Coordinates of C-alpha atoms in Angstrom, one line a residue:
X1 CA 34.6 9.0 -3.4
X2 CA 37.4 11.4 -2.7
X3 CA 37.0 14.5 -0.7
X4 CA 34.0 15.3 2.2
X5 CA 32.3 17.7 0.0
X6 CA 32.1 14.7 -3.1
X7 CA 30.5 12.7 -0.3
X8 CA 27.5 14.7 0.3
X9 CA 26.1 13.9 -3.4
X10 CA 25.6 11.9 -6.2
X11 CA 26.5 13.7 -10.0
X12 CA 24.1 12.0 -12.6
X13 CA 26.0 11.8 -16.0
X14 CA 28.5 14.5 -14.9
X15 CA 29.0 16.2 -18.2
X16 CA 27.0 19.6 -16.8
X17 CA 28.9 20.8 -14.2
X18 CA 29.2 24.5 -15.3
X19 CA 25.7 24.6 -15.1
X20 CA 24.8 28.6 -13.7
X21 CA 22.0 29.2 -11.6
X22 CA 20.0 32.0 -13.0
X23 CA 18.0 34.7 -10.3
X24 CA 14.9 33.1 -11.0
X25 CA 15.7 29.8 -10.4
X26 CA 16.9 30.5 -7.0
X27 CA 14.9 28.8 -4.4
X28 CA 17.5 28.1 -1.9
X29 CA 16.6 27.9 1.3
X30 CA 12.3 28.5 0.8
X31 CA 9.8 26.4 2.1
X32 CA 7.8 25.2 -0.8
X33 CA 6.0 22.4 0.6
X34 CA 2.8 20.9 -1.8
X35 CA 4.0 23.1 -4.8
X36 CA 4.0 21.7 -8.5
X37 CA 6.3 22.0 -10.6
X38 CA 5.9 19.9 -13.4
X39 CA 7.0 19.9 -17.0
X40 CA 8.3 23.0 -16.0
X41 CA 12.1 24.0 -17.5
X42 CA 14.2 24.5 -14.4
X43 CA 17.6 23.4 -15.6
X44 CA 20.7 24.8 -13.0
X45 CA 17.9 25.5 -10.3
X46 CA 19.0 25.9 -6.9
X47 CA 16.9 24.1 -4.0
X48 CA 19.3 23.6 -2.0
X49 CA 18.6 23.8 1.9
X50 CA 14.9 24.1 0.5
X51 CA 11.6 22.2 1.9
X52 CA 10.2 20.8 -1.2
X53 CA 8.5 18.2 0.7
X54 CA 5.5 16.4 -1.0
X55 CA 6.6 19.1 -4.5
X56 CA 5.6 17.7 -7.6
X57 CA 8.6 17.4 -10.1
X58 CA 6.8 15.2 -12.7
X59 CA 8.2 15.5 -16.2
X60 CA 10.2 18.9 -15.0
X61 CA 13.8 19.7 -16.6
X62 CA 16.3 19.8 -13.7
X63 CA 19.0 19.1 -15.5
X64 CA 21.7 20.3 -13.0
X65 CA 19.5 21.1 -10.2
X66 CA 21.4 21.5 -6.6
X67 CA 18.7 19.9 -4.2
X68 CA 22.0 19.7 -1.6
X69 CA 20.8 20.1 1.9
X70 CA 17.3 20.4 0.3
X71 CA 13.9 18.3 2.7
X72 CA 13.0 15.9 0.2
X73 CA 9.9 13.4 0.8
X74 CA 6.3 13.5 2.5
X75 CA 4.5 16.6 3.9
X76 CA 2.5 16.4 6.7
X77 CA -0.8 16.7 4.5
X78 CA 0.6 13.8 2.4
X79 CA 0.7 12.1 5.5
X80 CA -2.7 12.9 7.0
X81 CA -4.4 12.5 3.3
X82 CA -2.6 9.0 3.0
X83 CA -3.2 8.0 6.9
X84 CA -7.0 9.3 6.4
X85 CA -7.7 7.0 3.4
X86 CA -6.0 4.0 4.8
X87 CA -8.3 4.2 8.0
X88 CA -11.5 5.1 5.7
X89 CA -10.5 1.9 3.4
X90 CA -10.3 -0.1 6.9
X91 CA -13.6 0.7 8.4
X92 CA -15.3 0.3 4.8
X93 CA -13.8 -3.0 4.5
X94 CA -14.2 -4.1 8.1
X95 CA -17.5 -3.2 8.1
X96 CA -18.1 -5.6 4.8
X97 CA -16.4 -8.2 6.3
X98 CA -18.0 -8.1 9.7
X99 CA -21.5 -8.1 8.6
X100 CA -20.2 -11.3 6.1
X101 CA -18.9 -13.4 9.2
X102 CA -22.2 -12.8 10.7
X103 CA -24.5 -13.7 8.4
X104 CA -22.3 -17.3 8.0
X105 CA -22.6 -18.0 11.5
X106 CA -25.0 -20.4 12.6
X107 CA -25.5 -21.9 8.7
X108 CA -25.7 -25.9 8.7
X109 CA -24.4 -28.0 6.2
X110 CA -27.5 -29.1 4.5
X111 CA -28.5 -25.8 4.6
X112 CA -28.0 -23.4 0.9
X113 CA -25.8 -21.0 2.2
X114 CA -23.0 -23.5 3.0
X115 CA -21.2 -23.8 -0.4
X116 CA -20.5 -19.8 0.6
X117 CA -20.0 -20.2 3.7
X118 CA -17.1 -22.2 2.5
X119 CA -15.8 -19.8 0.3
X120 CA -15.9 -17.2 2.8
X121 CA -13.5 -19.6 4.9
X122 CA -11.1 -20.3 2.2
X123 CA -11.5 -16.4 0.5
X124 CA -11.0 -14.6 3.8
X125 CA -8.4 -17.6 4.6
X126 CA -6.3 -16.7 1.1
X127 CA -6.8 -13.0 1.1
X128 CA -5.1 -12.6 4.7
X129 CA -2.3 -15.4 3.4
X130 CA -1.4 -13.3 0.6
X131 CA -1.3 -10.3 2.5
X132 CA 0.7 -11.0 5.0
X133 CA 3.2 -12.6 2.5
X134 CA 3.2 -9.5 0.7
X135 CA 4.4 -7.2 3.9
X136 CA 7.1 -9.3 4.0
X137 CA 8.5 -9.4 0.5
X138 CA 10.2 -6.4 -1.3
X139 CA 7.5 -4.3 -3.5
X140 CA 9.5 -5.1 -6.5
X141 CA 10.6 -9.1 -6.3
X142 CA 8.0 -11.2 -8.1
X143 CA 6.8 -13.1 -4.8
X144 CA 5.8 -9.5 -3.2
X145 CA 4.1 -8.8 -6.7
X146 CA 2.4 -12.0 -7.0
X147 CA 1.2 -12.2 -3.4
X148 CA -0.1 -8.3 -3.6
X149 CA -2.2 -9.0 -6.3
X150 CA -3.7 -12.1 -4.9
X151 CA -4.5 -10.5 -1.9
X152 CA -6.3 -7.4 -4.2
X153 CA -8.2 -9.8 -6.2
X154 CA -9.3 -11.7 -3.3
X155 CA -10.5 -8.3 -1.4
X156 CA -12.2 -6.9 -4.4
X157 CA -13.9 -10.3 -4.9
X158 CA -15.2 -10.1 -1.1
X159 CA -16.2 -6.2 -1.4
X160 CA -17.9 -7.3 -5.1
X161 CA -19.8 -10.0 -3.3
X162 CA -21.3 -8.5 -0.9
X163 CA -22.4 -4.9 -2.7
X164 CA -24.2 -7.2 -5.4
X165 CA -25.6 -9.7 -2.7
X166 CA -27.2 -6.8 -0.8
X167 CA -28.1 -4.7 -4.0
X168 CA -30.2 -7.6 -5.5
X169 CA -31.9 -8.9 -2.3
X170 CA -29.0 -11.4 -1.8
X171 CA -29.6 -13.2 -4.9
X172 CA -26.3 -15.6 -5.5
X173 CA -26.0 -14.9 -9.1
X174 CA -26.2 -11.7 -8.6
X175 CA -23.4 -12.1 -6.0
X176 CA -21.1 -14.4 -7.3
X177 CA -21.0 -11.9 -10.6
X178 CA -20.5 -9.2 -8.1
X179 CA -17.3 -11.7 -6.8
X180 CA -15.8 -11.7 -10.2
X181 CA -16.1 -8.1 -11.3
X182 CA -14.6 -7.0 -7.8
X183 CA -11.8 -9.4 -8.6
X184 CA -10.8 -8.4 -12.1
X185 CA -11.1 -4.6 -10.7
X186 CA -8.7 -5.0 -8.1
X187 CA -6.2 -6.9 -10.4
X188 CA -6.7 -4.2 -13.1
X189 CA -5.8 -1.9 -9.6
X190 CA -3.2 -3.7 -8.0
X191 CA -1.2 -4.8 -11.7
X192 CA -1.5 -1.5 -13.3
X193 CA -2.1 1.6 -10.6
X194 CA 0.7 2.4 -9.4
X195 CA -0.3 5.5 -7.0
X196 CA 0.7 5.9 -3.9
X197 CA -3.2 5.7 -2.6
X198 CA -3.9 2.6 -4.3
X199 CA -1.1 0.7 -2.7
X200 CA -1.9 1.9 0.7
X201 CA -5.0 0.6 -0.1
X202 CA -4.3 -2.7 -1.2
X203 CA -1.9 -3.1 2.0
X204 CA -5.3 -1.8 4.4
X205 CA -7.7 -4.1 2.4
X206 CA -5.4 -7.1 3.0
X207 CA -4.9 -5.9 6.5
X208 CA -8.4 -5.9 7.5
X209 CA -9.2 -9.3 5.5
X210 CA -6.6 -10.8 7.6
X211 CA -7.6 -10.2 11.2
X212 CA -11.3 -11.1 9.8
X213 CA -9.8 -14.7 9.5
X214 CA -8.5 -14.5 12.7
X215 CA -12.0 -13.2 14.0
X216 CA -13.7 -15.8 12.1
X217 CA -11.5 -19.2 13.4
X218 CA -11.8 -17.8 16.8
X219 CA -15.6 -18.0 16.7
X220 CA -15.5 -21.6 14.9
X221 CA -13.1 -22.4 17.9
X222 CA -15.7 -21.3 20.4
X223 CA -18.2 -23.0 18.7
X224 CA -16.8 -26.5 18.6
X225 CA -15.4 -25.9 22.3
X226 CA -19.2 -25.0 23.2
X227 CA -20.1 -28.4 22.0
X228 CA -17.0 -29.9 23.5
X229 CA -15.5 -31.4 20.4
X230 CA -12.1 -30.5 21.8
X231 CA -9.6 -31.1 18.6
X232 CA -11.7 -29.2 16.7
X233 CA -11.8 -26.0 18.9
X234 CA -8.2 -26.6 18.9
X235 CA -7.4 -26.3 15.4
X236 CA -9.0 -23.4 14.8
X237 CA -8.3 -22.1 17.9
X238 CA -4.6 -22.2 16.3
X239 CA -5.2 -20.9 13.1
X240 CA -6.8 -17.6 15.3
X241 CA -3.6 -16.9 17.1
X242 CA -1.3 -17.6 13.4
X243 CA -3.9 -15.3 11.5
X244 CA -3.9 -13.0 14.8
X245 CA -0.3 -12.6 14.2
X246 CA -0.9 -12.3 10.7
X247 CA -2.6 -9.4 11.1
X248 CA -0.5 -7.8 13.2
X249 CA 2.6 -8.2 10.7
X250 CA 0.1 -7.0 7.8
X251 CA -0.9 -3.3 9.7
X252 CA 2.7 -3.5 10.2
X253 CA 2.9 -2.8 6.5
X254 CA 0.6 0.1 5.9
X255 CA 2.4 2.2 8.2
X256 CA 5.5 1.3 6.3
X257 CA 3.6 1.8 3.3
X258 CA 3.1 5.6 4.3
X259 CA 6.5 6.0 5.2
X260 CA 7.9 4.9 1.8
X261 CA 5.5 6.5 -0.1
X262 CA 7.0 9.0 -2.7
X263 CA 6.4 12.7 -1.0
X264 CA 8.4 14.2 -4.1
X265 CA 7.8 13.4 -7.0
X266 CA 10.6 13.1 -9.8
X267 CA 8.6 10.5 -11.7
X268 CA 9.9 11.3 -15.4
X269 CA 12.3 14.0 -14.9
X270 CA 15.3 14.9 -16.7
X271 CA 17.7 14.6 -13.5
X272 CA 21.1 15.1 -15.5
X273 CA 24.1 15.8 -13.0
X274 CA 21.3 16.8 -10.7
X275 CA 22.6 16.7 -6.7
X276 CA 21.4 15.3 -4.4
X277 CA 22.5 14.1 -0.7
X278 CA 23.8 10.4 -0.5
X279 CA 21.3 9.8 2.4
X280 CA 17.9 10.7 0.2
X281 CA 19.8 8.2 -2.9
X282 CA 20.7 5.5 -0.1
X283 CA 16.9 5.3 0.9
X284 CA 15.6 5.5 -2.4
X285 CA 17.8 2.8 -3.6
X286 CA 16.2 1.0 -0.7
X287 CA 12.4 1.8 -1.4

């Protein structure tokens, strides 16, 4: 970089640098929060100083574009919309899970019910795992990947369970078809939607999933401590506090989730020798 003035922005493929702004493609300075623009022509536009937060620039022509000084990212209704869904998803899940530890407390092993009462353990178990993996790994490496759709799948397969237990009268058929179809679902979800909804909603699925497994060792703990079979209680009295701090890491991640999430969207634009400010590239680059 050479000058201050070259430091404040980024040229993409400088070879339009005459470009003229016309009158009515001057929106310096305007708040324009929420608009769309997309696939519109709005070569040599001027946003600069401009609050296009949460603007839709999908597919748009901006070749030459000054967004220099412009408010580029989430609006605050992006933010409550995102927020609102990720607590909905939470309580929908939570309740699902919740009424699943319940029913699986108190089951014997010779009674029917076990062989899914051990699924739960290792499901719930895998799910929270995954997701807690995932809130640690960068969206695009292939562990973060792989542990994000795991953690879908393994949701899905819970929420598929139970809807298809209850709707048939808990009939295990029923509900282990229910498992698989809310598994493929959520892979379908997690490998091929790439909103910014449905990966808040992966991370608040996982989330939830994870402090269920914490909620679920800490009753098996207080069950084997009840009958005094101390090492037992233990253990899982372990695995409660791990999964507890599971948790914590993994609602951790939706909040970050929100944060990243892409307010304005360029997604397919022609951005030739469009400006912008280094600080908006330097945190995309890091997105």
């Amino acid at each position: 970089m050479g000058d201050g003035n070259t430091d404040r922005f980024i040229y993409f493929q400088a070879s339009c640098t005459n470009v003229k702004y016309s009158g009515s493609n001057n929106f310096s300075n305007q708040i324009l929060r929420n608009r769309s623009f997309q696939g519109q022509v709005l070569n040599g536009a001027d946003f600069s100083g401009a609050d296009v937060r949460g603007c839709n620039f999908t597919n748009a022509q901006l070749a030459g574009a000054n967004f220099i000084g412009a408010k580029i990212g989430l609006s605050r209704r992006q933010i409550a919309v995102l927020s609102a869904g990720a607590i909905a998803i939470c309580l929908v899940v939570g309740d699902v899970l919740t009424r699943l530890i319940l029913g699986a407390q108190g089951q014997l092993p010779d009674s029917r019910s076990w062989p899914f009462v051990l699924l739960l353990y290792g499901v719930l178990s895998a799910a929270g795992f995954a997701s807690a993996i995932a809130s640690k790994q960068p969206k695009t490496s292939k562990a973060g990947r792989l542990a994000r759709t795991i953690s879908a799948i393994l949701s899905g397969a819970l929420l598929g369970f139970f809807y298809a237990g209850t709707a048939t009268n808990n009939n295990s058929q029923a509900a282990i078809a229910g498992m698989a179809i809310g598994g493929v679902l959520m892979f379908f979800v997690s490998w091929r939607i790439r909103s910014q909804f449905a990966q808040v909603a992966i991370a608040s699925a996982g989330s939830v999933a994870t402090y269920a497994a914490a909620f679920l060792f800490s009753a098996t703990a207080s069950a084997f401590l009840s009958t005094h079979k101390l090492f037992w209680g233990m253990c899982f009295g372990l695995l409660s506090l791990l999964y507890l701090w599971l948790a914590f890491v993994s609602f951790s991640a939706i909040v970050r989730e929100i944060g990243n999430a892409e307010g304005t969207s360029f997604r397919g634009a022609n951005l030739t020798d469009a400006k912008f400010d280094i600080n908006y590239l330097n945190l995309k680059s890091k997105i």
